PDB file of C-alpha atoms and ligand atoms in Angstrom:
ATOM      1  CA  UNK A 913     -61.316 118.315 -31.078  1.00 75.00           C
ATOM      2  CA  UNK A 914     -63.824 117.718 -34.027  1.00 92.00           C
ATOM      3  CA  UNK A 915     -67.133 118.767 -33.847  1.00 98.00           C
ATOM      4  CA  UNK A 916     -70.267 117.302 -35.577  1.00 98.00           C
ATOM      5  CA  UNK A 917     -71.882 118.645 -38.513  1.00 98.00           C
ATOM      6  CA  UNK A 918     -75.200 117.612 -40.205  1.00 98.00           C
ATOM      7  CA  UNK A 919     -75.294 118.625 -43.981  1.00 98.00           C
ATOM      8  CA  UNK A 920     -79.421 117.844 -45.360  1.00 98.00           C
ATOM      9  CA  UNK A 921     -79.296 116.752 -48.865  1.00 98.00           C
ATOM     10  CA  UNK A 922     -75.308 116.584 -48.769  1.00 98.00           C
ATOM     11  CA  UNK A 923     -75.681 113.390 -51.354  1.00 98.00           C
ATOM     12  CA  UNK A 924     -74.742 115.990 -54.030  1.00 97.00           C
ATOM     13  CA  UNK A 925     -75.022 119.887 -55.670  1.00 97.00           C
ATOM     14  CA  UNK A 926     -74.392 121.933 -53.122  1.00 98.00           C
ATOM     15  CA  UNK A 927     -74.566 120.305 -49.777  1.00 98.00           C
ATOM     16  CA  UNK A 928     -71.478 117.134 -51.484  1.00 98.00           C
ATOM     17  CA  UNK A 929     -69.050 120.432 -51.292  1.00 98.00           C
ATOM     18  CA  UNK A 930     -70.453 121.923 -47.930  1.00 98.00           C
ATOM     19  CA  UNK A 931     -69.718 118.601 -46.422  1.00 98.00           C
ATOM     20  CA  UNK A 932     -66.536 118.246 -48.165  1.00 98.00           C
ATOM     21  CA  UNK A 933     -65.487 122.055 -46.866  1.00 98.00           C
ATOM     22  CA  UNK A 934     -66.938 120.828 -43.637  1.00 98.00           C
ATOM     23  CA  UNK A 935     -64.891 117.346 -43.240  1.00 98.00           C
ATOM     24  CA  UNK A 936     -61.579 119.553 -44.726  1.00 98.00           C
ATOM     25  CA  UNK A 937     -61.615 121.765 -41.675  1.00 98.00           C
ATOM     26  CA  UNK A 938     -61.275 118.897 -39.261  1.00 98.00           C
ATOM     27  CA  UNK A 939     -65.447 118.162 -38.433  1.00 98.00           C
ATOM     28  CA  UNK A 940     -67.577 114.968 -38.113  1.00 98.00           C
ATOM     29  CA  UNK A 941     -70.174 114.917 -40.653  1.00 98.00           C
ATOM     30  CA  UNK A 942     -73.136 113.002 -41.119  1.00 98.00           C
ATOM     31  CA  UNK A 943     -75.072 113.485 -44.947  1.00 98.00           C
ATOM     32  CA  UNK A 944     -78.733 113.184 -44.179  1.00 98.00           C
ATOM     33  CA  UNK A 945     -80.104 112.439 -47.845  1.00 98.00           C
ATOM     34  CA  UNK A 946     -83.269 110.969 -49.652  1.00 98.00           C
ATOM     35  CA  UNK A 947     -80.902 108.881 -51.982  1.00 98.00           C
ATOM     36  CA  UNK A 948     -79.148 106.797 -49.483  1.00 98.00           C
ATOM     37  CA  UNK A 949     -76.640 104.747 -51.924  1.00 98.00           C
ATOM     38  CA  UNK A 950     -75.207 108.690 -52.849  1.00 98.00           C
ATOM     39  CA  UNK A 951     -75.064 109.558 -49.416  1.00 98.00           C
ATOM     40  CA  UNK A 952     -72.491 106.820 -48.671  1.00 98.00           C
ATOM     41  CA  UNK A 953     -70.636 106.730 -51.629  1.00 98.00           C
ATOM     42  CA  UNK A 954     -69.883 110.502 -50.816  1.00 98.00           C
ATOM     43  CA  UNK A 955     -69.294 109.970 -47.470  1.00 98.00           C
ATOM     44  CA  UNK A 956     -66.830 107.408 -48.581  1.00 98.00           C
ATOM     45  CA  UNK A 957     -64.861 109.733 -51.382  1.00 98.00           C
ATOM     46  CA  UNK A 958     -65.060 112.592 -49.027  1.00 98.00           C
ATOM     47  CA  UNK A 959     -63.383 110.440 -45.967  1.00 98.00           C
ATOM     48  CA  UNK A 960     -60.933 109.531 -49.078  1.00 98.00           C
ATOM     49  CA  UNK A 961     -59.867 112.632 -49.505  1.00 97.00           C
ATOM     50  CA  UNK A 962     -59.500 114.142 -46.199  1.00 97.00           C
ATOM     51  CA  UNK A 963     -57.674 110.644 -45.272  1.00 96.00           C
ATOM     52  CA  UNK A 964     -59.818 109.629 -42.031  1.00 96.00           C
ATOM     53  CA  UNK A 965     -63.032 108.664 -41.095  1.00 96.00           C
ATOM     54  CA  UNK A 966     -65.088 112.199 -41.063  1.00 96.00           C
ATOM     55  CA  UNK A 967     -68.358 111.639 -42.613  1.00 98.00           C
ATOM     56  CA  UNK A 968     -71.059 109.590 -42.444  1.00 98.00           C
ATOM     57  CA  UNK A 969     -74.253 108.813 -45.018  1.00 98.00           C
ATOM     58  CA  UNK A 970     -77.569 108.125 -43.556  1.00 98.00           C
ATOM     59  CA  UNK A 971     -80.867 108.007 -45.090  1.00 98.00           C
ATOM     60  CA  UNK A 972     -84.152 110.890 -44.492  1.00 98.00           C
ATOM     61  CA  UNK A 973     -86.492 112.259 -45.654  1.00 98.00           C
ATOM     62  CA  UNK A 974     -86.331 115.854 -44.443  1.00 98.00           C
ATOM     63  CA  UNK A 975     -89.887 116.573 -45.540  1.00 98.00           C
ATOM     64  CA  UNK A 976     -90.853 113.582 -42.740  1.00 98.00           C
ATOM     65  CA  UNK A 977     -90.559 114.464 -39.152  1.00 97.00           C
ATOM     66  CA  UNK A 978     -90.286 110.823 -38.015  1.00 98.00           C
ATOM     67  CA  UNK A 979     -88.097 109.901 -40.987  1.00 98.00           C
ATOM     68  CA  UNK A 980     -85.502 112.802 -40.178  1.00 98.00           C
ATOM     69  CA  UNK A 981     -85.691 112.394 -35.912  1.00 98.00           C
ATOM     70  CA  UNK A 982     -84.675 108.285 -36.785  1.00 98.00           C
ATOM     71  CA  UNK A 983     -81.762 109.283 -38.761  1.00 98.00           C
ATOM     72  CA  UNK A 984     -81.203 111.985 -36.369  1.00 98.00           C
ATOM     73  CA  UNK A 985     -80.574 109.693 -33.369  1.00 98.00           C
ATOM     74  CA  UNK A 986     -78.748 106.978 -35.354  1.00 98.00           C
ATOM     75  CA  UNK A 987     -76.446 110.135 -35.907  1.00 98.00           C
ATOM     76  CA  UNK A 988     -76.286 111.010 -32.126  1.00 98.00           C
ATOM     77  CA  UNK A 989     -75.701 107.874 -31.272  1.00 97.00           C
ATOM     78  CA  UNK A 990     -73.121 106.902 -33.440  1.00 96.00           C
ATOM     79  CA  UNK A 991     -70.893 110.337 -33.334  1.00 96.00           C
ATOM     80  CA  UNK A 992     -72.645 112.408 -30.465  1.00 97.00           C
ATOM     81  CA  UNK A 993     -74.500 116.003 -29.396  1.00 98.00           C
ATOM     82  CA  UNK A 994     -74.606 118.189 -33.063  1.00 98.00           C
ATOM     83  CA  UNK A 995     -72.966 121.384 -32.872  1.00 98.00           C
ATOM     84  CA  UNK A 996     -73.381 122.208 -37.046  1.00 99.00           C
ATOM     85  CA  UNK A 997     -76.878 122.068 -38.477  1.00 99.00           C
ATOM     86  CA  UNK A 998     -76.915 122.989 -42.341  1.00 99.00           C
ATOM     87  CA  UNK A 999     -80.303 122.692 -43.759  1.00 99.00           C
ATOM     88  CA  UNK A1000     -79.236 122.591 -47.452  1.00 98.00           C
ATOM     89  CA  UNK A1001     -82.269 120.145 -48.806  1.00 98.00           C
ATOM     90  CA  UNK A1002     -84.111 122.118 -50.898  1.00 97.00           C
ATOM     91  CA  UNK A1003     -86.850 121.395 -54.009  1.00 97.00           C
ATOM     92  CA  UNK A1004     -88.984 122.866 -57.134  1.00 96.00           C
ATOM     93  CA  UNK A1005     -90.481 122.642 -59.436  1.00 95.00           C
ATOM     94  CA  UNK A1006     -90.337 125.834 -62.063  1.00 93.00           C
ATOM     95  CA  UNK A1007     -94.414 125.779 -63.074  1.00 94.00           C
ATOM     96  CA  UNK A1008     -95.767 129.938 -63.009  1.00 97.00           C
ATOM     97  CA  UNK A1009     -98.374 129.675 -59.452  1.00 98.00           C
ATOM     98  CA  UNK A1010    -101.916 129.063 -61.666  1.00 98.00           C
ATOM     99  CA  UNK A1011    -100.149 126.276 -62.326  1.00 98.00           C
ATOM    100  CA  UNK A1012     -99.880 125.072 -58.972  1.00 98.00           C
ATOM    101  CA  UNK A1013    -102.336 123.003 -56.863  1.00 98.00           C
ATOM    102  CA  UNK A1014    -102.504 122.776 -53.214  1.00 98.00           C
ATOM    103  CA  UNK A1015    -100.368 119.193 -53.389  1.00 98.00           C
ATOM    104  CA  UNK A1016     -97.926 120.364 -55.299  1.00 98.00           C
ATOM    105  CA  UNK A1017     -98.098 123.628 -52.453  1.00 98.00           C
ATOM    106  CA  UNK A1018     -97.809 121.205 -49.271  1.00 98.00           C
ATOM    107  CA  UNK A1019     -94.159 119.270 -50.824  1.00 98.00           C
ATOM    108  CA  UNK A1020     -92.640 122.251 -51.754  1.00 98.00           C
ATOM    109  CA  UNK A1021     -93.003 123.828 -48.074  1.00 98.00           C
ATOM    110  CA  UNK A1022     -92.697 120.165 -46.332  1.00 98.00           C
ATOM    111  CA  UNK A1023     -89.590 120.503 -48.285  1.00 98.00           C
ATOM    112  CA  UNK A1024     -87.866 123.837 -48.002  1.00 98.00           C
ATOM    113  CA  UNK A1025     -89.105 124.301 -44.747  1.00 98.00           C
ATOM    114  CA  UNK A1026     -91.515 123.060 -42.134  1.00 98.00           C
ATOM    115  CA  UNK A1027     -89.266 119.654 -42.312  1.00 98.00           C
ATOM    116  CA  UNK A1028     -85.639 122.148 -41.876  1.00 98.00           C
ATOM    117  CA  UNK A1029     -87.486 123.603 -39.291  1.00 98.00           C
ATOM    118  CA  UNK A1030     -88.464 120.693 -37.561  1.00 98.00           C
ATOM    119  CA  UNK A1031     -84.952 118.951 -37.129  1.00 98.00           C
ATOM    120  CA  UNK A1032     -83.743 122.591 -36.437  1.00 98.00           C
ATOM    121  CA  UNK A1033     -86.116 122.096 -32.893  1.00 98.00           C
ATOM    122  CA  UNK A1034     -84.343 118.812 -32.304  1.00 98.00           C
ATOM    123  CA  UNK A1035     -81.125 119.892 -32.267  1.00 98.00           C
ATOM    124  CA  UNK A1036     -81.071 123.387 -30.774  1.00 98.00           C
ATOM    125  CA  UNK A1037     -81.134 121.517 -27.719  1.00 98.00           C
ATOM    126  CA  UNK A1038     -78.207 119.664 -28.240  1.00 98.00           C
ATOM    127  CA  UNK A1039     -75.870 122.563 -28.812  1.00 98.00           C
ATOM    128  CA  UNK A1040     -77.878 124.792 -26.230  1.00 98.00           C
ATOM    129  CA  UNK A1041     -76.257 121.877 -23.966  1.00 98.00           C
ATOM    130  CA  UNK A1042     -72.582 122.387 -25.016  1.00 98.00           C
ATOM    131  CA  UNK A1043     -72.838 126.680 -25.219  1.00 98.00           C
ATOM    132  CA  UNK A1044     -71.711 126.483 -28.581  1.00 98.00           C
ATOM    133  CA  UNK A1045     -73.876 125.900 -32.141  1.00 98.00           C
ATOM    134  CA  UNK A1046     -74.305 127.321 -35.732  1.00 98.00           C
ATOM    135  CA  UNK A1047     -76.956 127.259 -37.951  1.00 99.00           C
ATOM    136  CA  UNK A1048     -76.734 127.714 -41.499  1.00 99.00           C
ATOM    137  CA  UNK A1049     -80.079 127.529 -43.699  1.00 99.00           C
ATOM    138  CA  UNK A1050     -79.033 127.579 -47.168  1.00 98.00           C
ATOM    139  CA  UNK A1051     -82.279 129.796 -48.351  1.00 98.00           C
ATOM    140  CA  UNK A1052     -82.039 131.155 -51.838  1.00 98.00           C
ATOM    141  CA  UNK A1053     -81.921 134.519 -53.816  1.00 97.00           C
ATOM    142  CA  UNK A1054     -85.686 133.881 -54.663  1.00 97.00           C
ATOM    143  CA  UNK A1055     -86.736 134.416 -50.918  1.00 97.00           C
ATOM    144  CA  UNK A1056     -84.949 137.792 -51.578  1.00 96.00           C
ATOM    145  CA  UNK A1057     -85.590 139.157 -54.872  1.00 95.00           C
ATOM    146  CA  UNK A1058     -88.784 136.877 -55.821  1.00 95.00           C
ATOM    147  CA  UNK A1059     -88.314 134.247 -58.938  1.00 94.00           C
ATOM    148  CA  UNK A1060     -91.300 134.088 -61.764  1.00 94.00           C
ATOM    149  CA  UNK A1061     -92.309 130.203 -62.067  1.00 95.00           C
ATOM    150  CA  UNK A1062     -90.953 129.495 -58.157  1.00 96.00           C
ATOM    151  CA  UNK A1063     -93.601 131.369 -56.246  1.00 98.00           C
ATOM    152  CA  UNK A1064     -94.054 129.112 -52.953  1.00 98.00           C
ATOM    153  CA  UNK A1065     -89.793 128.110 -53.115  1.00 98.00           C
ATOM    154  CA  UNK A1066     -89.385 131.964 -52.851  1.00 98.00           C
ATOM    155  CA  UNK A1067     -91.641 132.225 -49.912  1.00 98.00           C
ATOM    156  CA  UNK A1068     -90.618 129.347 -48.163  1.00 98.00           C
ATOM    157  CA  UNK A1069     -86.346 130.564 -48.537  1.00 98.00           C
ATOM    158  CA  UNK A1070     -87.963 133.984 -47.416  1.00 98.00           C
ATOM    159  CA  UNK A1071     -89.442 131.802 -44.169  1.00 98.00           C
ATOM    160  CA  UNK A1072     -86.283 130.201 -43.938  1.00 98.00           C
ATOM    161  CA  UNK A1073     -84.700 133.593 -43.706  1.00 98.00           C
ATOM    162  CA  UNK A1074     -86.889 135.440 -41.421  1.00 98.00           C
ATOM    163  CA  UNK A1075     -86.562 131.644 -39.516  1.00 99.00           C
ATOM    164  CA  UNK A1076     -82.764 132.195 -39.140  1.00 98.00           C
ATOM    165  CA  UNK A1077     -83.163 135.579 -37.838  1.00 98.00           C
ATOM    166  CA  UNK A1078     -85.243 135.008 -35.526  1.00 98.00           C
ATOM    167  CA  UNK A1079     -83.252 131.966 -34.042  1.00 99.00           C
ATOM    168  CA  UNK A1080     -80.207 134.582 -33.854  1.00 99.00           C
ATOM    169  CA  UNK A1081     -81.997 136.844 -31.944  1.00 98.00           C
ATOM    170  CA  UNK A1082     -83.546 133.799 -29.527  1.00 98.00           C
ATOM    171  CA  UNK A1083     -79.925 132.091 -28.842  1.00 98.00           C
ATOM    172  CA  UNK A1084     -77.456 134.676 -29.174  1.00 98.00           C
ATOM    173  CA  UNK A1085     -76.469 134.363 -25.407  1.00 98.00           C
ATOM    174  CA  UNK A1086     -76.284 130.778 -26.061  1.00 98.00           C
ATOM    175  CA  UNK A1087     -73.206 130.821 -28.160  1.00 98.00           C
ATOM    176  CA  UNK A1088     -75.599 129.731 -31.085  1.00 98.00           C
ATOM    177  CA  UNK A1089     -74.881 131.693 -34.590  1.00 99.00           C
ATOM    178  CA  UNK A1090     -77.873 131.402 -37.353  1.00 99.00           C
ATOM    179  CA  UNK A1091     -77.522 132.342 -40.757  1.00 99.00           C
ATOM    180  CA  UNK A1092     -78.807 132.135 -43.797  1.00 98.00           C
ATOM    181  CA  UNK A1093     -76.827 131.781 -47.194  1.00 98.00           C
ATOM    182  CA  UNK A1094     -78.653 132.359 -50.756  1.00 98.00           C
ATOM    183  CA  UNK A1095     -77.413 130.750 -53.493  1.00 98.00           C
ATOM    184  CA  UNK A1096     -77.887 132.334 -56.956  1.00 96.00           C
ATOM    185  CA  UNK A1097     -78.505 130.230 -60.095  1.00 95.00           C
ATOM    186  CA  UNK A1098     -75.364 126.936 -59.586  1.00 96.00           C
ATOM    187  CA  UNK A1099     -74.581 124.753 -61.584  1.00 95.00           C
ATOM    188  CA  UNK A1100     -76.186 121.059 -59.913  1.00 94.00           C
ATOM    189  CA  UNK A1101     -78.645 118.532 -60.804  1.00 88.00           C
ATOM    190  CA  UNK A1102     -81.746 120.762 -59.111  1.00 88.00           C
ATOM    191  CA  UNK A1103     -80.998 123.591 -61.575  1.00 90.00           C
ATOM    192  CA  UNK A1104     -80.379 120.933 -64.856  1.00 87.00           C
ATOM    193  CA  UNK A1105     -83.380 119.472 -63.726  1.00 87.00           C
ATOM    194  CA  UNK A1106     -85.720 122.773 -63.515  1.00 86.00           C
ATOM    195  CA  UNK A1107     -84.455 124.062 -67.143  1.00 86.00           C
ATOM    196  CA  UNK A1108     -84.755 120.586 -68.932  1.00 84.00           C
ATOM    197  CA  UNK A1109     -82.476 119.318 -71.507  1.00 81.00           C
ATOM    198  CA  UNK A1110     -84.031 121.178 -74.507  1.00 87.00           C
ATOM    199  CA  UNK A1111     -83.361 124.688 -76.110  1.00 91.00           C
ATOM    200  CA  UNK A1112     -85.275 126.480 -74.163  1.00 87.00           C
ATOM    201  CA  UNK A1113     -83.614 125.482 -70.979  1.00 87.00           C
ATOM    202  CA  UNK A1114     -80.082 126.198 -72.888  1.00 90.00           C
ATOM    203  CA  UNK A1115     -81.501 129.462 -73.544  1.00 91.00           C
ATOM    204  CA  UNK A1116     -82.346 130.037 -69.856  1.00 89.00           C
ATOM    205  CA  UNK A1117     -78.980 128.975 -68.464  1.00 92.00           C
ATOM    206  CA  UNK A1118     -77.126 131.266 -71.214  1.00 93.00           C
ATOM    207  CA  UNK A1119     -79.274 134.100 -70.072  1.00 93.00           C
ATOM    208  CA  UNK A1120     -78.419 133.787 -66.273  1.00 93.00           C
ATOM    209  CA  UNK A1121     -74.544 133.650 -67.143  1.00 95.00           C
ATOM    210  CA  UNK A1122     -74.845 136.370 -69.386  1.00 96.00           C
ATOM    211  CA  UNK A1123     -77.089 138.685 -66.585  1.00 96.00           C
ATOM    212  CA  UNK A1124     -74.518 137.712 -64.003  1.00 97.00           C
ATOM    213  CA  UNK A1125     -71.495 140.081 -63.303  1.00 98.00           C
ATOM    214  CA  UNK A1126     -69.363 137.166 -63.242  1.00 98.00           C
ATOM    215  CA  UNK A1127     -70.392 135.399 -66.529  1.00 97.00           C
ATOM    216  CA  UNK A1128     -70.680 132.507 -65.800  1.00 97.00           C
ATOM    217  CA  UNK A1129     -73.213 130.214 -63.098  1.00 97.00           C
ATOM    218  CA  UNK A1130     -71.869 129.343 -59.682  1.00 97.00           C
ATOM    219  CA  UNK A1131     -70.425 126.008 -58.967  1.00 97.00           C
ATOM    220  CA  UNK A1132     -71.611 123.882 -55.902  1.00 98.00           C
ATOM    221  CA  UNK A1133     -68.074 124.626 -53.884  1.00 97.00           C
ATOM    222  CA  UNK A1134     -68.244 128.469 -54.876  1.00 98.00           C
ATOM    223  CA  UNK A1135     -70.655 127.711 -51.763  1.00 98.00           C
ATOM    224  CA  UNK A1136     -68.731 125.872 -49.573  1.00 98.00           C
ATOM    225  CA  UNK A1137     -66.072 128.874 -48.177  1.00 98.00           C
ATOM    226  CA  UNK A1138     -69.110 131.050 -47.008  1.00 98.00           C
ATOM    227  CA  UNK A1139     -70.904 128.034 -45.180  1.00 98.00           C
ATOM    228  CA  UNK A1140     -66.858 126.872 -43.813  1.00 98.00           C
ATOM    229  CA  UNK A1141     -66.707 129.998 -42.410  1.00 98.00           C
ATOM    230  CA  UNK A1142     -69.675 130.903 -40.758  1.00 98.00           C
ATOM    231  CA  UNK A1143     -69.325 127.218 -38.877  1.00 98.00           C
ATOM    232  CA  UNK A1144     -65.704 127.914 -37.580  1.00 98.00           C
ATOM    233  CA  UNK A1145     -65.029 130.151 -34.674  1.00 97.00           C
ATOM    234  CA  UNK A1146     -63.585 133.054 -36.925  1.00 97.00           C
ATOM    235  CA  UNK A1147     -67.562 133.762 -37.386  1.00 98.00           C
ATOM    236  CA  UNK A1148     -68.833 133.607 -33.859  1.00 98.00           C
ATOM    237  CA  UNK A1149     -69.950 137.590 -33.823  1.00 98.00           C
ATOM    238  CA  UNK A1150     -71.977 137.247 -37.236  1.00 98.00           C
ATOM    239  CA  UNK A1151     -75.895 136.373 -36.716  1.00 98.00           C
ATOM    240  CA  UNK A1152     -78.540 137.248 -38.325  1.00 98.00           C
ATOM    241  CA  UNK A1153     -77.208 137.559 -41.721  1.00 98.00           C
ATOM    242  CA  UNK A1154     -78.221 136.611 -45.154  1.00 98.00           C
ATOM    243  CA  UNK A1155     -75.253 136.024 -47.832  1.00 98.00           C
ATOM    244  CA  UNK A1156     -75.523 136.080 -51.259  1.00 98.00           C
ATOM    245  CA  UNK A1157     -72.895 133.839 -53.325  1.00 98.00           C
ATOM    246  CA  UNK A1158     -74.356 134.588 -56.867  1.00 97.00           C
ATOM    247  CA  UNK A1159     -71.779 136.315 -58.636  1.00 97.00           C
ATOM    248  CA  UNK A1160     -73.060 139.857 -58.112  1.00 97.00           C
ATOM    249  CA  UNK A1161     -76.400 138.778 -59.180  1.00 96.00           C
ATOM    250  CA  UNK A1162     -77.940 140.334 -56.721  1.00 92.00           C
ATOM    251  CA  UNK A1163     -76.788 143.047 -54.665  1.00 92.00           C
ATOM    252  CA  UNK A1164     -78.737 143.325 -51.705  1.00 83.00           C
ATOM    253  CA  UNK A1165     -77.961 146.376 -48.745  1.00 72.00           C
TER     254      UNK A1165
HETATM  255  N1  LIG B 907     -78.876 124.974 -57.798  1.00 60.49           N
HETATM  256  C1  LIG B 907     -79.263 126.191 -57.358  1.00 60.49           C
HETATM  257  O1  LIG B 907     -79.719 127.441 -58.622  1.00 60.49           O
HETATM  258  C2  LIG B 907     -80.061 127.253 -56.396  1.00 60.49           C
HETATM  259  C3  LIG B 907     -80.107 128.398 -55.695  1.00 60.49           C
HETATM  260  C4  LIG B 907     -81.109 128.779 -55.112  1.00 60.49           C
HETATM  261  C5  LIG B 907     -80.823 127.976 -53.983  1.00 60.49           C
HETATM  262  N2  LIG B 907     -80.194 126.255 -54.112  1.00 60.49           N
HETATM  263  C6  LIG B 907     -80.546 125.621 -52.866  1.00 60.49           C
HETATM  264  O2  LIG B 907     -79.275 125.252 -52.346  1.00 60.49           O
HETATM  265  C7  LIG B 907     -79.882 123.668 -51.622  1.00 60.49           C
HETATM  266  C8  LIG B 907     -79.399 123.109 -52.632  1.00 60.49           C
HETATM  267  O3  LIG B 907     -79.504 123.033 -53.499  1.00 60.49           O
HETATM  268  P1  LIG B 907     -78.713 121.963 -54.905  1.00 60.49           P
HETATM  269  O4  LIG B 907     -79.036 122.807 -55.901  1.00 60.49           O
HETATM  270  O5  LIG B 907     -77.340 121.354 -54.061  1.00 60.49           O
HETATM  271  O6  LIG B 907     -80.083 120.623 -55.021  1.00 60.49           O
HETATM  272  P2  LIG B 907     -80.124 119.086 -55.744  1.00 60.49           P
HETATM  273  O7  LIG B 907     -81.136 119.250 -55.832  1.00 60.49           O
HETATM  274  O8  LIG B 907     -78.586 118.993 -56.614  1.00 60.49           O
HETATM  275  O9  LIG B 907     -79.288 118.758 -54.458  1.00 60.49           O
HETATM  276  C9  LIG B 907     -80.008 118.642 -52.908  1.00 60.49           C
HETATM  277  C10 LIG B 907     -79.388 117.445 -52.595  1.00 60.49           C
HETATM  278  O10 LIG B 907     -81.570 116.507 -51.827  1.00 60.49           O
HETATM  279  C11 LIG B 907     -81.495 115.638 -51.832  1.00 60.49           C
HETATM  280  N3  LIG B 907     -83.266 115.751 -51.081  1.00 60.49           N
HETATM  281  C12 LIG B 907     -83.905 116.150 -52.202  1.00 60.49           C
HETATM  282  N4  LIG B 907     -85.145 116.033 -51.333  1.00 60.49           N
HETATM  283  C13 LIG B 907     -84.792 115.276 -50.228  1.00 60.49           C
HETATM  284  C14 LIG B 907     -85.191 115.344 -48.883  1.00 60.49           C
HETATM  285  N5  LIG B 907     -86.699 115.406 -49.203  1.00 60.49           N
HETATM  286  N6  LIG B 907     -84.970 114.355 -48.049  1.00 60.49           N
HETATM  287  C15 LIG B 907     -83.388 114.745 -47.991  1.00 60.49           C
HETATM  288  N7  LIG B 907     -82.877 114.827 -48.721  1.00 60.49           N
HETATM  289  C16 LIG B 907     -83.606 115.206 -50.322  1.00 60.49           C
HETATM  290  C17 LIG B 907     -80.857 115.392 -52.905  1.00 60.49           C
HETATM  291  O11 LIG B 907     -80.994 113.353 -52.583  1.00 60.49           O
HETATM  292  C18 LIG B 907     -79.294 115.600 -53.676  1.00 60.49           C
HETATM  293  O12 LIG B 907     -78.908 114.935 -52.747  1.00 60.49           O
HETATM  294  C19 LIG B 907     -81.600 124.180 -51.949  1.00 60.49           C
HETATM  295  O13 LIG B 907     -81.900 124.615 -50.613  1.00 60.49           O
HETATM  296  C20 LIG B 907     -81.449 124.761 -53.119  1.00 60.49           C
HETATM  297  O14 LIG B 907     -83.060 125.180 -52.989  1.00 60.49           O
HETATM  298  C21 LIG B 907     -79.643 126.210 -55.573  1.00 60.49           C
END
């Protein structure tokens, strides 16, 4: 029996690699992404590569409750209840805290924390009904150790780590696990946009490479294996955990 997974922000970057891994493991996947064309293109590509209609792409702005609810309803109507929720969407612009303003804070909080919380609130009742569920929040090492220029984003990611742990406690007896996965610097459009194309960006990129014990940045596929594992039956006794996938950049006890 195929389970249904939702991957938010699955049109590209880390989310696309997660969607591909979950489909390869036999799940059906709904990609909810603000970029409808890219979501549908990625869904088609993954479906072709696994040889079945495993993935659909649906437009949703996760920072807008009405938009994600409409998308969720459409997915459930078409594919049934959701068993696996991967809150992967994330967004930020690197800026010193004092350069940010309240409009920016609101956007960062809406995309990285409030939106994922609202979607999770809608999905958990389906998991309770099935007495089985997997919630995987893609947080960030910024939420564990801080990250200069990312104050509010770091606050949200730390918030998502606390949220994951509390869900783990509240729903453990219903066979629903909840974990946070923290990417370190990973080669995706998000990181590349933040670094920019100039000399400074290149220097930061090279500096990151030097600082990472494995001497390279993460690739989206590096994250997918951990998420696929946590989403499956073999991870049924792992809950409330925060796992960094960062080539050893951060080693938290
Ligand atoms: N790349 C890194 O270095 C890094 C490091 C730590 C944590 N992360 C986290 O990993 C996750 C994935 O990041 P990524 O680097 O793959 O990002 P990305 O920007 O490359 O991809 C994000 C995807 O989300 C979609 N998206 C953006 N805003 C959306 C919204 N409001 N609603 C729906 N979809 C939206 C985009 O269209 C895109 O497909 C994020 O939560 C990010 O914070 C990334």
